[in-house]
Amino acid sequence: SQQGEEDPQALSIQEGENATMNCSYKTSINNLQWYRQNSGRGLVHLILIRSNEREKHSGRLRVTLDTSKKSSSLLITASRAADTASYFCATVGAGGGADGLTFGKGTHLIIQP
Amino acid sequence: KAGVTQTPRYLIKTRGQQVTLSCSPISGHRSVSWYQQTPGQGLQFLFEYFSETQRNKGNFPGRFSGRQFSNSRSEMNVSTLELGDSALYLCASSTTGSSFGSGTRLTVV
């Protein structure tokens, strides 16, 4: 069963704007990761944030984690057409990953040129 | 460093047949995990292998099995294929974050 729920399911914005995606999860986690998938291809690991971290940056990406609300957000700044993809959050349980990565259903992001 | 390699890329099989998919992890990675992705159920964990041993298993029927070889390459096998097994099967090798292959798209007709 899915651990996380991404919100929104789909998002369409203009190139240059910022895109924010949210993820909620249900159980205690060791870490939370964000992945990108282009057109049903493989997943690309974007960023990992541990349960004791609150914010992390990588280039144009900013991830926040609120363990009290069991939620995370991914912000992509200054979006580009190449950012068009599906974005998934995935959690590793506090037990250390006995269930592998548990994925949400993803947010489909479309960047309009 | 070569990434995670999955073969074949595409596969069409008939109901009742069996299929074997292959995954070569990044050199030096000893953990290999398999996931199934479908439009309805999303990405679901199948199993994880580490040093030739199945370490974790998801909630899939026994028709889904796997193994890992001494060179860390892994195979997964699905027997008695059903239409619902049509999916993108993804393999990942990992240290901290997981590196995924491009997947094998299996269509069962």
mmCIF file with all atom_site columns, N, CA and C in Angstrom, chain A residues 16-85:
data_model
loop_
_atom_site.group_PDB
_atom_site.id
_atom_site.type_symbol
_atom_site.label_atom_id
_atom_site.label_alt_id
_atom_site.label_comp_id
_atom_site.label_asym_id
_atom_site.label_entity_id
_atom_site.label_seq_id
_atom_site.pdbx_PDB_ins_code
_atom_site.Cartn_x
_atom_site.Cartn_y
_atom_site.Cartn_z
_atom_site.occupancy
_atom_site.B_iso_or_equiv
_atom_site.pdbx_formal_charge
_atom_site.auth_seq_id
_atom_site.auth_comp_id
_atom_site.auth_asym_id
_atom_site.auth_atom_id
_atom_site.pdbx_PDB_model_num
ATOM 1   N N  . GLY A 1 16 ? 10.125 29.454 -15.586 1.00 0.00 ? 16 GLY A N  1
ATOM 2   C CA . GLY A 1 16 ? 10.622 30.549 -14.772 1.00 0.00 ? 16 GLY A CA 1
ATOM 3   C C  . GLY A 1 16 ? 9.928  30.672 -13.422 1.00 0.00 ? 16 GLY A C  1
ATOM 4   N N  . GLU A 1 17 ? 8.723  30.134 -13.319 1.00 0.00 ? 17 GLU A N  1
ATOM 5   C CA . GLU A 1 17 ? 8.003  30.168 -12.040 1.00 0.00 ? 17 GLU A CA 1
ATOM 6   C C  . GLU A 1 17 ? 8.547  29.081 -11.115 1.00 0.00 ? 17 GLU A C  1
ATOM 7   N N  . ASN A 1 18 ? 8.157  29.188 -9.855  1.00 0.00 ? 18 ASN A N  1
ATOM 8   C CA . ASN A 1 18 ? 8.534  28.164 -8.871  1.00 0.00 ? 18 ASN A CA 1
ATOM 9   C C  . ASN A 1 18 ? 7.437  27.103 -8.781  1.00 0.00 ? 18 ASN A C  1
ATOM 10  N N  . ALA A 1 19 ? 7.839  25.871 -8.556  1.00 0.00 ? 19 ALA A N  1
ATOM 11  C CA . ALA A 1 19 ? 6.884  24.763 -8.409  1.00 0.00 ? 19 ALA A CA 1
ATOM 12  C C  . ALA A 1 19 ? 7.041  24.162 -7.024  1.00 0.00 ? 19 ALA A C  1
ATOM 13  N N  . THR A 1 20 ? 5.934  23.987 -6.341  1.00 0.00 ? 20 THR A N  1
ATOM 14  C CA . THR A 1 20 ? 5.951  23.374 -5.012  1.00 0.00 ? 20 THR A CA 1
ATOM 15  C C  . THR A 1 20 ? 5.067  22.145 -5.003  1.00 0.00 ? 20 THR A C  1
ATOM 16  N N  . MET A 1 21 ? 5.629  21.062 -4.517  1.00 0.00 ? 21 MET A N  1
ATOM 17  C CA . MET A 1 21 ? 4.898  19.804 -4.381  1.00 0.00 ? 21 MET A CA 1
ATOM 18  C C  . MET A 1 21 ? 4.969  19.355 -2.938  1.00 0.00 ? 21 MET A C  1
ATOM 19  N N  . ASN A 1 22 ? 3.906  18.778 -2.465  1.00 0.00 ? 22 ASN A N  1
ATOM 20  C CA . ASN A 1 22 ? 3.828  18.336 -1.082  1.00 0.00 ? 22 ASN A CA 1
ATOM 21  C C  . ASN A 1 22 ? 3.644  16.830 -0.992  1.00 0.00 ? 22 ASN A C  1
ATOM 22  N N  . CYS A 1 23 ? 4.109  16.295 0.110   1.00 0.00 ? 23 CYS A N  1
ATOM 23  C CA . CYS A 1 23 ? 4.022  14.853 0.333   1.00 0.00 ? 23 CYS A CA 1
ATOM 24  C C  . CYS A 1 23 ? 3.661  14.624 1.791   1.00 0.00 ? 23 CYS A C  1
ATOM 25  N N  . SER A 1 24 ? 2.694  13.756 2.018   1.00 0.00 ? 24 SER A N  1
ATOM 26  C CA . SER A 1 24 ? 2.381  13.365 3.392   1.00 0.00 ? 24 SER A CA 1
ATOM 27  C C  . SER A 1 24 ? 2.589  11.870 3.527   1.00 0.00 ? 24 SER A C  1
ATOM 28  N N  . TYR A 1 25 ? 2.956  11.446 4.718   1.00 0.00 ? 25 TYR A N  1
ATOM 29  C CA . TYR A 1 25 ? 3.194  10.024 4.947   1.00 0.00 ? 25 TYR A CA 1
ATOM 30  C C  . TYR A 1 25 ? 2.564  9.624  6.272   1.00 0.00 ? 25 TYR A C  1
ATOM 31  N N  . LYS A 1 26 ? 2.562  8.323  6.541   1.00 0.00 ? 26 LYS A N  1
ATOM 32  C CA . LYS A 1 26 ? 1.731  7.852  7.654   1.00 0.00 ? 26 LYS A CA 1
ATOM 33  C C  . LYS A 1 26 ? 2.506  7.366  8.865   1.00 0.00 ? 26 LYS A C  1
ATOM 34  N N  . THR A 1 27 ? 3.686  6.786  8.652   1.00 0.00 ? 27 THR A N  1
ATOM 35  C CA . THR A 1 27 ? 4.379  6.186  9.790   1.00 0.00 ? 27 THR A CA 1
ATOM 36  C C  . THR A 1 27 ? 5.729  6.859  10.028  1.00 0.00 ? 27 THR A C  1
ATOM 37  N N  . SER A 1 28 ? 6.362  6.536  11.124  1.00 0.00 ? 28 SER A N  1
ATOM 38  C CA . SER A 1 28 ? 7.663  7.123  11.445  1.00 0.00 ? 28 SER A CA 1
ATOM 39  C C  . SER A 1 28 ? 8.693  6.723  10.406  1.00 0.00 ? 28 SER A C  1
ATOM 40  N N  . ILE A 1 29 ? 9.573  7.649  10.109  1.00 0.00 ? 29 ILE A N  1
ATOM 41  C CA . ILE A 1 29 ? 10.528 7.408  9.043   1.00 0.00 ? 29 ILE A CA 1
ATOM 42  C C  . ILE A 1 29 ? 11.968 7.555  9.506   1.00 0.00 ? 29 ILE A C  1
ATOM 43  N N  . ASN A 1 30 ? 12.865 6.933  8.769   1.00 0.00 ? 30 ASN A N  1
ATOM 44  C CA . ASN A 1 30 ? 14.306 7.137  8.928   1.00 0.00 ? 30 ASN A CA 1
ATOM 45  C C  . ASN A 1 30 ? 14.735 8.291  8.030   1.00 0.00 ? 30 ASN A C  1
ATOM 46  N N  . ASN A 1 31 ? 14.250 8.274  6.798   1.00 0.00 ? 31 ASN A N  1
ATOM 47  C CA . ASN A 1 31 ? 14.516 9.373  5.880   1.00 0.00 ? 31 ASN A CA 1
ATOM 48  C C  . ASN A 1 31 ? 13.428 9.448  4.819   1.00 0.00 ? 31 ASN A C  1
ATOM 49  N N  . LEU A 1 32 ? 13.425 10.549 4.107   1.00 0.00 ? 32 LEU A N  1
ATOM 50  C CA . LEU A 1 32 ? 12.483 10.759 3.019   1.00 0.00 ? 32 LEU A CA 1
ATOM 51  C C  . LEU A 1 32 ? 13.288 11.204 1.804   1.00 0.00 ? 32 LEU A C  1
ATOM 52  N N  . GLN A 1 33 ? 12.926 10.669 0.662   1.00 0.00 ? 33 GLN A N  1
ATOM 53  C CA . GLN A 1 33 ? 13.671 10.968 -0.556  1.00 0.00 ? 33 GLN A CA 1
ATOM 54  C C  . GLN A 1 33 ? 12.707 11.462 -1.635  1.00 0.00 ? 33 GLN A C  1
ATOM 55  N N  . TRP A 1 34 ? 13.221 12.265 -2.530  1.00 0.00 ? 34 TRP A N  1
ATOM 56  C CA . TRP A 1 34 ? 12.452 12.716 -3.693  1.00 0.00 ? 34 TRP A CA 1
ATOM 57  C C  . TRP A 1 34 ? 13.132 12.194 -4.956  1.00 0.00 ? 34 TRP A C  1
ATOM 58  N N  . TYR A 1 35 ? 12.279 11.735 -5.878  1.00 0.00 ? 35 TYR A N  1
ATOM 59  C CA . TYR A 1 35 ? 12.743 11.205 -7.154  1.00 0.00 ? 35 TYR A CA 1
ATOM 60  C C  . TYR A 1 35 ? 11.991 11.872 -8.289  1.00 0.00 ? 35 TYR A C  1
ATOM 61  N N  . ARG A 1 36 ? 12.628 11.897 -9.443  1.00 0.00 ? 36 ARG A N  1
ATOM 62  C CA . ARG A 1 36 ? 12.006 12.388 -10.671 1.00 0.00 ? 36 ARG A CA 1
ATOM 63  C C  . ARG A 1 36 ? 11.949 11.249 -11.675 1.00 0.00 ? 36 ARG A C  1
ATOM 64  N N  . GLN A 1 37 ? 10.849 11.206 -12.432 1.00 0.00 ? 37 GLN A N  1
ATOM 65  C CA . GLN A 1 37 ? 10.701 10.199 -13.478 1.00 0.00 ? 37 GLN A CA 1
ATOM 66  C C  . GLN A 1 37 ? 10.204 10.877 -14.740 1.00 0.00 ? 37 GLN A C  1
ATOM 67  N N  . ASN A 1 38 ? 10.940 10.658 -15.810 1.00 0.00 ? 38 ASN A N  1
ATOM 68  C CA . ASN A 1 38 ? 10.554 11.201 -17.110 1.00 0.00 ? 38 ASN A CA 1
ATOM 69  C C  . ASN A 1 38 ? 9.874  10.120 -17.929 1.00 0.00 ? 38 ASN A C  1
ATOM 70  N N  . SER A 1 39 ? 8.649  10.385 -18.344 1.00 0.00 ? 39 SER A N  1
ATOM 71  C CA . SER A 1 39 ? 7.925  9.562  -19.320 1.00 0.00 ? 39 SER A CA 1
ATOM 72  C C  . SER A 1 39 ? 8.054  8.068  -19.084 1.00 0.00 ? 39 SER A C  1
ATOM 73  N N  . GLY A 1 40 ? 7.762  7.612  -17.866 1.00 0.00 ? 40 GLY A N  1
ATOM 74  C CA . GLY A 1 40 ? 7.763  6.193  -17.592 1.00 0.00 ? 40 GLY A CA 1
ATOM 75  C C  . GLY A 1 40 ? 9.119  5.536  -17.678 1.00 0.00 ? 40 GLY A C  1
ATOM 76  N N  . ARG A 1 41 ? 10.160 6.305  -17.563 1.00 0.00 ? 41 ARG A N  1
ATOM 77  C CA . ARG A 1 41 ? 11.504 5.734  -17.553 1.00 0.00 ? 41 ARG A CA 1
ATOM 78  C C  . ARG A 1 41 ? 11.929 5.487  -16.112 1.00 0.00 ? 41 ARG A C  1
ATOM 79  N N  . GLY A 1 42 ? 13.229 5.312  -15.914 1.00 0.00 ? 42 GLY A N  1
ATOM 80  C CA . GLY A 1 42 ? 13.725 5.063  -14.567 1.00 0.00 ? 42 GLY A CA 1
ATOM 81  C C  . GLY A 1 42 ? 13.621 6.291  -13.683 1.00 0.00 ? 42 GLY A C  1
ATOM 82  N N  . LEU A 1 43 ? 13.764 6.056  -12.405 1.00 0.00 ? 43 LEU A N  1
ATOM 83  C CA . LEU A 1 43 ? 13.690 7.124  -11.420 1.00 0.00 ? 43 LEU A CA 1
ATOM 84  C C  . LEU A 1 43 ? 15.066 7.713  -11.174 1.00 0.00 ? 43 LEU A C  1
ATOM 85  N N  . VAL A 1 44 ? 15.092 9.027  -11.052 1.00 0.00 ? 44 VAL A N  1
ATOM 86  C CA . VAL A 1 44 ? 16.340 9.726  -10.759 1.00 0.00 ? 44 VAL A CA 1
ATOM 87  C C  . VAL A 1 44 ? 16.268 10.264 -9.340  1.00 0.00 ? 44 VAL A C  1
ATOM 88  N N  . HIS A 1 45 ? 17.241 9.901  -8.527  1.00 0.00 ? 45 HIS A N  1
ATOM 89  C CA . HIS A 1 45 ? 17.280 10.362 -7.145  1.00 0.00 ? 45 HIS A CA 1
ATOM 90  C C  . HIS A 1 45 ? 17.646 11.833 -7.113  1.00 0.00 ? 45 HIS A C  1
ATOM 91  N N  . LEU A 1 46 ? 16.815 12.624 -6.435  1.00 0.00 ? 46 LEU A N  1
ATOM 92  C CA . LEU A 1 46 ? 17.054 14.072 -6.367  1.00 0.00 ? 46 LEU A CA 1
ATOM 93  C C  . LEU A 1 46 ? 17.698 14.477 -5.051  1.00 0.00 ? 46 LEU A C  1
ATOM 94  N N  . ILE A 1 47 ? 17.097 14.056 -3.961  1.00 0.00 ? 47 ILE A N  1
ATOM 95  C CA . ILE A 1 47 ? 17.557 14.548 -2.671  1.00 0.00 ? 47 ILE A CA 1
ATOM 96  C C  . ILE A 1 47 ? 17.037 13.642 -1.568  1.00 0.00 ? 47 ILE A C  1
ATOM 97  N N  . LEU A 1 48 ? 17.814 13.510 -0.502  1.00 0.00 ? 48 LEU A N  1
ATOM 98  C CA . LEU A 1 48 ? 17.428 12.735 0.668   1.00 0.00 ? 48 LEU A CA 1
ATOM 99  C C  . LEU A 1 48 ? 17.483 13.642 1.882   1.00 0.00 ? 48 LEU A C  1
ATOM 100 N N  . ILE A 1 49 ? 16.464 13.566 2.713   1.00 0.00 ? 49 ILE A N  1
ATOM 101 C CA . ILE A 1 49 ? 16.454 14.343 3.951   1.00 0.00 ? 49 ILE A CA 1
ATOM 102 C C  . ILE A 1 49 ? 16.190 13.367 5.096   1.00 0.00 ? 49 ILE A C  1
ATOM 103 N N  . ARG A 1 50 ? 17.010 13.433 6.114   1.00 0.00 ? 50 ARG A N  1
ATOM 104 C CA . ARG A 1 50 ? 16.888 12.512 7.237   1.00 0.00 ? 50 ARG A CA 1
ATOM 105 C C  . ARG A 1 50 ? 15.847 13.025 8.217   1.00 0.00 ? 50 ARG A C  1
ATOM 106 N N  . SER A 1 51 ? 15.379 12.146 9.070   1.00 0.00 ? 51 SER A N  1
ATOM 107 C CA . SER A 1 51 ? 14.279 12.503 9.973   1.00 0.00 ? 51 SER A CA 1
ATOM 108 C C  . SER A 1 51 ? 14.678 13.589 10.973  1.00 0.00 ? 51 SER A C  1
ATOM 109 N N  . ASN A 1 52 ? 15.983 13.762 11.207  1.00 0.00 ? 52 ASN A N  1
ATOM 110 C CA . ASN A 1 52 ? 16.410 14.792 12.162  1.00 0.00 ? 52 ASN A CA 1
ATOM 111 C C  . ASN A 1 52 ? 16.777 16.114 11.457  1.00 0.00 ? 52 ASN A C  1
ATOM 112 N N  . GLU A 1 53 ? 16.526 16.172 10.161  1.00 0.00 ? 53 GLU A N  1
ATOM 113 C CA . GLU A 1 53 ? 16.782 17.397 9.403   1.00 0.00 ? 53 GLU A CA 1
ATOM 114 C C  . GLU A 1 53 ? 15.465 18.087 9.075   1.00 0.00 ? 53 GLU A C  1
ATOM 115 N N  . ARG A 1 54 ? 15.518 19.377 8.915   1.00 0.00 ? 54 ARG A N  1
ATOM 116 C CA . ARG A 1 54 ? 14.289 20.131 8.644   1.00 0.00 ? 54 ARG A CA 1
ATOM 117 C C  . ARG A 1 54 ? 14.271 20.706 7.240   1.00 0.00 ? 54 ARG A C  1
ATOM 118 N N  . GLU A 1 55 ? 15.448 20.979 6.696   1.00 0.00 ? 55 GLU A N  1
ATOM 119 C CA . GLU A 1 55 ? 15.513 21.588 5.376   1.00 0.00 ? 55 GLU A CA 1
ATOM 120 C C  . GLU A 1 55 ? 16.817 21.184 4.714   1.00 0.00 ? 55 GLU A C  1
ATOM 121 N N  . LYS A 1 56 ? 16.721 21.037 3.379   1.00 0.00 ? 56 LYS A N  1
ATOM 122 C CA . LYS A 1 56 ? 17.914 20.698 2.628   1.00 0.00 ? 56 LYS A CA 1
ATOM 123 C C  . LYS A 1 56 ? 17.839 21.339 1.248   1.00 0.00 ? 56 LYS A C  1
ATOM 124 N N  . HIS A 1 57 ? 18.992 21.750 0.733   1.00 0.00 ? 57 HIS A N  1
ATOM 125 C CA . HIS A 1 57 ? 19.035 22.390 -0.571  1.00 0.00 ? 57 HIS A CA 1
ATOM 126 C C  . HIS A 1 57 ? 19.957 21.607 -1.480  1.00 0.00 ? 57 HIS A C  1
ATOM 127 N N  . SER A 1 58 ? 19.608 21.609 -2.769  1.00 0.00 ? 58 SER A N  1
ATOM 128 C CA . SER A 1 58 ? 20.494 21.065 -3.784  1.00 0.00 ? 58 SER A CA 1
ATOM 129 C C  . SER A 1 58 ? 20.218 21.802 -5.078  1.00 0.00 ? 58 SER A C  1
ATOM 130 N N  . GLY A 1 59 ? 21.107 22.720 -5.446  1.00 0.00 ? 59 GLY A N  1
ATOM 131 C CA . GLY A 1 59 ? 20.890 23.517 -6.657  1.00 0.00 ? 59 GLY A CA 1
ATOM 132 C C  . GLY A 1 59 ? 19.589 24.296 -6.576  1.00 0.00 ? 59 GLY A C  1
ATOM 133 N N  . ARG A 1 60 ? 18.694 24.065 -7.534  1.00 0.00 ? 60 ARG A N  1
ATOM 134 C CA . ARG A 1 60 ? 17.400 24.758 -7.541  1.00 0.00 ? 60 ARG A CA 1
ATOM 135 C C  . ARG A 1 60 ? 16.338 24.045 -6.704  1.00 0.00 ? 60 ARG A C  1
ATOM 136 N N  . LEU A 1 61 ? 16.725 23.011 -6.014  1.00 0.00 ? 61 LEU A N  1
ATOM 137 C CA . LEU A 1 61 ? 15.776 22.238 -5.211  1.00 0.00 ? 61 LEU A CA 1
ATOM 138 C C  . LEU A 1 61 ? 15.897 22.599 -3.738  1.00 0.00 ? 61 LEU A C  1
ATOM 139 N N  . ARG A 1 62 ? 14.727 22.709 -3.109  1.00 0.00 ? 62 ARG A N  1
ATOM 140 C CA . ARG A 1 62 ? 14.696 22.910 -1.653  1.00 0.00 ? 62 ARG A CA 1
ATOM 141 C C  . ARG A 1 62 ? 13.652 21.950 -1.095  1.00 0.00 ? 62 ARG A C  1
ATOM 142 N N  . VAL A 1 63 ? 14.063 21.158 -0.135  1.00 0.00 ? 63 VAL A N  1
ATOM 143 C CA . VAL A 1 63 ? 13.159 20.188 0.492   1.00 0.00 ? 63 VAL A CA 1
ATOM 144 C C  . VAL A 1 63 ? 13.026 20.542 1.965   1.00 0.00 ? 63 VAL A C  1
ATOM 145 N N  . THR A 1 64 ? 11.808 20.491 2.454   1.00 0.00 ? 64 THR A N  1
ATOM 146 C CA . THR A 1 64 ? 11.558 20.652 3.888   1.00 0.00 ? 64 THR A CA 1
ATOM 147 C C  . THR A 1 64 ? 10.901 19.396 4.417   1.00 0.00 ? 64 THR A C  1
ATOM 148 N N  . LEU A 1 65 ? 11.090 19.166 5.694   1.00 0.00 ? 65 LEU A N  1
ATOM 149 C CA . LEU A 1 65 ? 10.500 18.008 6.351   1.00 0.00 ? 65 LEU A CA 1
ATOM 150 C C  . LEU A 1 65 ? 9.943  18.432 7.694   1.00 0.00 ? 65 LEU A C  1
ATOM 151 N N  . ASP A 1 66 ? 8.704  18.086 7.929   1.00 0.00 ? 66 ASP A N  1
ATOM 152 C CA . ASP A 1 66 ? 8.054  18.359 9.221   1.00 0.00 ? 66 ASP A CA 1
ATOM 153 C C  . ASP A 1 66 ? 7.570  17.015 9.762   1.00 0.00 ? 66 ASP A C  1
ATOM 154 N N  . THR A 1 67 ? 8.351  16.432 10.641  1.00 0.00 ? 67 THR A N  1
ATOM 155 C CA . THR A 1 67 ? 8.001  15.103 11.142  1.00 0.00 ? 67 THR A CA 1
ATOM 156 C C  . THR A 1 67 ? 6.792  15.140 12.062  1.00 0.00 ? 67 THR A C  1
ATOM 157 N N  . SER A 1 68 ? 6.520  16.300 12.677  1.00 0.00 ? 68 SER A N  1
ATOM 158 C CA . SER A 1 68 ? 5.334  16.384 13.541  1.00 0.00 ? 68 SER A CA 1
ATOM 159 C C  . SER A 1 68 ? 4.058  16.316 12.718  1.00 0.00 ? 68 SER A C  1
ATOM 160 N N  . LYS A 1 69 ? 4.115  16.813 11.506  1.00 0.00 ? 69 LYS A N  1
ATOM 161 C CA . LYS A 1 69 ? 2.954  16.764 10.603  1.00 0.00 ? 69 LYS A CA 1
ATOM 162 C C  . LYS A 1 69 ? 3.065  15.624 9.609   1.00 0.00 ? 69 LYS A C  1
ATOM 163 N N  . LYS A 1 70 ? 4.160  14.900 9.662   1.00 0.00 ? 70 LYS A N  1
ATOM 164 C CA . LYS A 1 70 ? 4.420  13.824 8.721   1.00 0.00 ? 70 LYS A CA 1
ATOM 165 C C  . LYS A 1 70 ? 4.245  14.334 7.285   1.00 0.00 ? 70 LYS A C  1
ATOM 166 N N  . SER A 1 71 ? 4.977  15.387 6.974   1.00 0.00 ? 71 SER A N  1
ATOM 167 C CA . SER A 1 71 ? 4.859  15.967 5.642   1.00 0.00 ? 71 SER A CA 1
ATOM 168 C C  . SER A 1 71 ? 6.193  16.525 5.178   1.00 0.00 ? 71 SER A C  1
ATOM 169 N N  . SER A 1 72 ? 6.308  16.631 3.860   1.00 0.00 ? 72 SER A N  1
ATOM 170 C CA . SER A 1 72 ? 7.505  17.185 3.231   1.00 0.00 ? 72 SER A CA 1
ATOM 171 C C  . SER A 1 72 ? 7.071  17.994 2.030   1.00 0.00 ? 72 SER A C  1
ATOM 172 N N  . SER A 1 73 ? 7.895  18.950 1.650   1.00 0.00 ? 73 SER A N  1
ATOM 173 C CA . SER A 1 73 ? 7.625  19.684 0.429   1.00 0.00 ? 73 SER A CA 1
ATOM 174 C C  . SER A 1 73 ? 8.893  19.771 -0.411  1.00 0.00 ? 73 SER A C  1
ATOM 175 N N  . LEU A 1 74 ? 8.682  19.791 -1.699  1.00 0.00 ? 74 LEU A N  1
ATOM 176 C CA . LEU A 1 74 ? 9.769  19.964 -2.666  1.00 0.00 ? 74 LEU A CA 1
ATOM 177 C C  . LEU A 1 74 ? 9.495  21.240 -3.438  1.00 0.00 ? 74 LEU A C  1
ATOM 178 N N  . LEU A 1 75 ? 10.443 22.158 -3.406  1.00 0.00 ? 75 LEU A N  1
ATOM 179 C CA . LEU A 1 75 ? 10.330 23.406 -4.154  1.00 0.00 ? 75 LEU A CA 1
ATOM 180 C C  . LEU A 1 75 ? 11.375 23.397 -5.259  1.00 0.00 ? 75 LEU A C  1
ATOM 181 N N  . ILE A 1 76 ? 10.926 23.627 -6.475  1.00 0.00 ? 76 ILE A N  1
ATOM 182 C CA . ILE A 1 76 ? 11.834 23.794 -7.605  1.00 0.00 ? 76 ILE A CA 1
ATOM 183 C C  . ILE A 1 76 ? 11.763 25.257 -8.004  1.00 0.00 ? 76 ILE A C  1
ATOM 184 N N  . THR A 1 77 ? 12.856 25.957 -7.913  1.00 0.00 ? 77 THR A N  1
ATOM 185 C CA . THR A 1 77 ? 12.849 27.374 -8.248  1.00 0.00 ? 77 THR A CA 1
ATOM 186 C C  . THR A 1 77 ? 13.251 27.576 -9.706  1.00 0.00 ? 77 THR A C  1
ATOM 187 N N  . ALA A 1 78 ? 12.786 28.700 -10.273 1.00 0.00 ? 78 ALA A N  1
ATOM 188 C CA . ALA A 1 78 ? 13.141 29.076 -11.642 1.00 0.00 ? 78 ALA A CA 1
ATOM 189 C C  . ALA A 1 78 ? 13.000 27.885 -12.585 1.00 0.00 ? 78 ALA A C  1
ATOM 190 N N  . SER A 1 79 ? 11.790 27.358 -12.684 1.00 0.00 ? 79 SER A N  1
ATOM 191 C CA . SER A 1 79 ? 11.553 26.117 -13.427 1.00 0.00 ? 79 SER A CA 1
ATOM 192 C C  . SER A 1 79 ? 11.943 26.253 -14.902 1.00 0.00 ? 79 SER A C  1
ATOM 193 N N  . ARG A 1 80 ? 12.306 25.118 -15.457 1.00 0.00 ? 80 ARG A N  1
ATOM 194 C CA . ARG A 1 80 ? 12.704 25.023 -16.867 1.00 0.00 ? 80 ARG A CA 1
ATOM 195 C C  . ARG A 1 80 ? 11.866 23.957 -17.546 1.00 0.00 ? 80 ARG A C  1
ATOM 196 N N  . ALA A 1 81 ? 11.772 24.017 -18.862 1.00 0.00 ? 81 ALA A N  1
ATOM 197 C CA . ALA A 1 81 ? 10.999 23.019 -19.601 1.00 0.00 ? 81 ALA A CA 1
ATOM 198 C C  . ALA A 1 81 ? 11.484 21.605 -19.289 1.00 0.00 ? 81 ALA A C  1
ATOM 199 N N  . ALA A 1 82 ? 12.795 21.464 -19.075 1.00 0.00 ? 82 ALA A N  1
ATOM 200 C CA . ALA A 1 82 ? 13.369 20.144 -18.795 1.00 0.00 ? 82 ALA A CA 1
ATOM 201 C C  . ALA A 1 82 ? 12.948 19.589 -17.437 1.00 0.00 ? 82 ALA A C  1
ATOM 202 N N  . ASP A 1 83 ? 12.337 20.422 -16.594 1.00 0.00 ? 83 ASP A N  1
ATOM 203 C CA . ASP A 1 83 ? 11.845 19.931 -15.296 1.00 0.00 ? 83 ASP A CA 1
ATOM 204 C C  . ASP A 1 83 ? 10.519 19.190 -15.443 1.00 0.00 ? 83 ASP A C  1
ATOM 205 N N  . THR A 1 84 ? 9.917  19.228 -16.626 1.00 0.00 ? 84 THR A N  1
ATOM 206 C CA . THR A 1 84 ? 8.670  18.500 -16.854 1.00 0.00 ? 84 THR A CA 1
ATOM 207 C C  . THR A 1 84 ? 8.898  17.012 -16.602 1.00 0.00 ? 84 THR A C  1
ATOM 208 N N  . ALA A 1 85 ? 8.159  16.462 -15.654 1.00 0.00 ? 85 ALA A N  1
ATOM 209 C CA . ALA A 1 85 ? 8.370  15.070 -15.223 1.00 0.00 ? 85 ALA A CA 1
ATOM 210 C C  . ALA A 1 85 ? 7.368  14.762 -14.126 1.00 0.00 ? 85 ALA A C  1
#
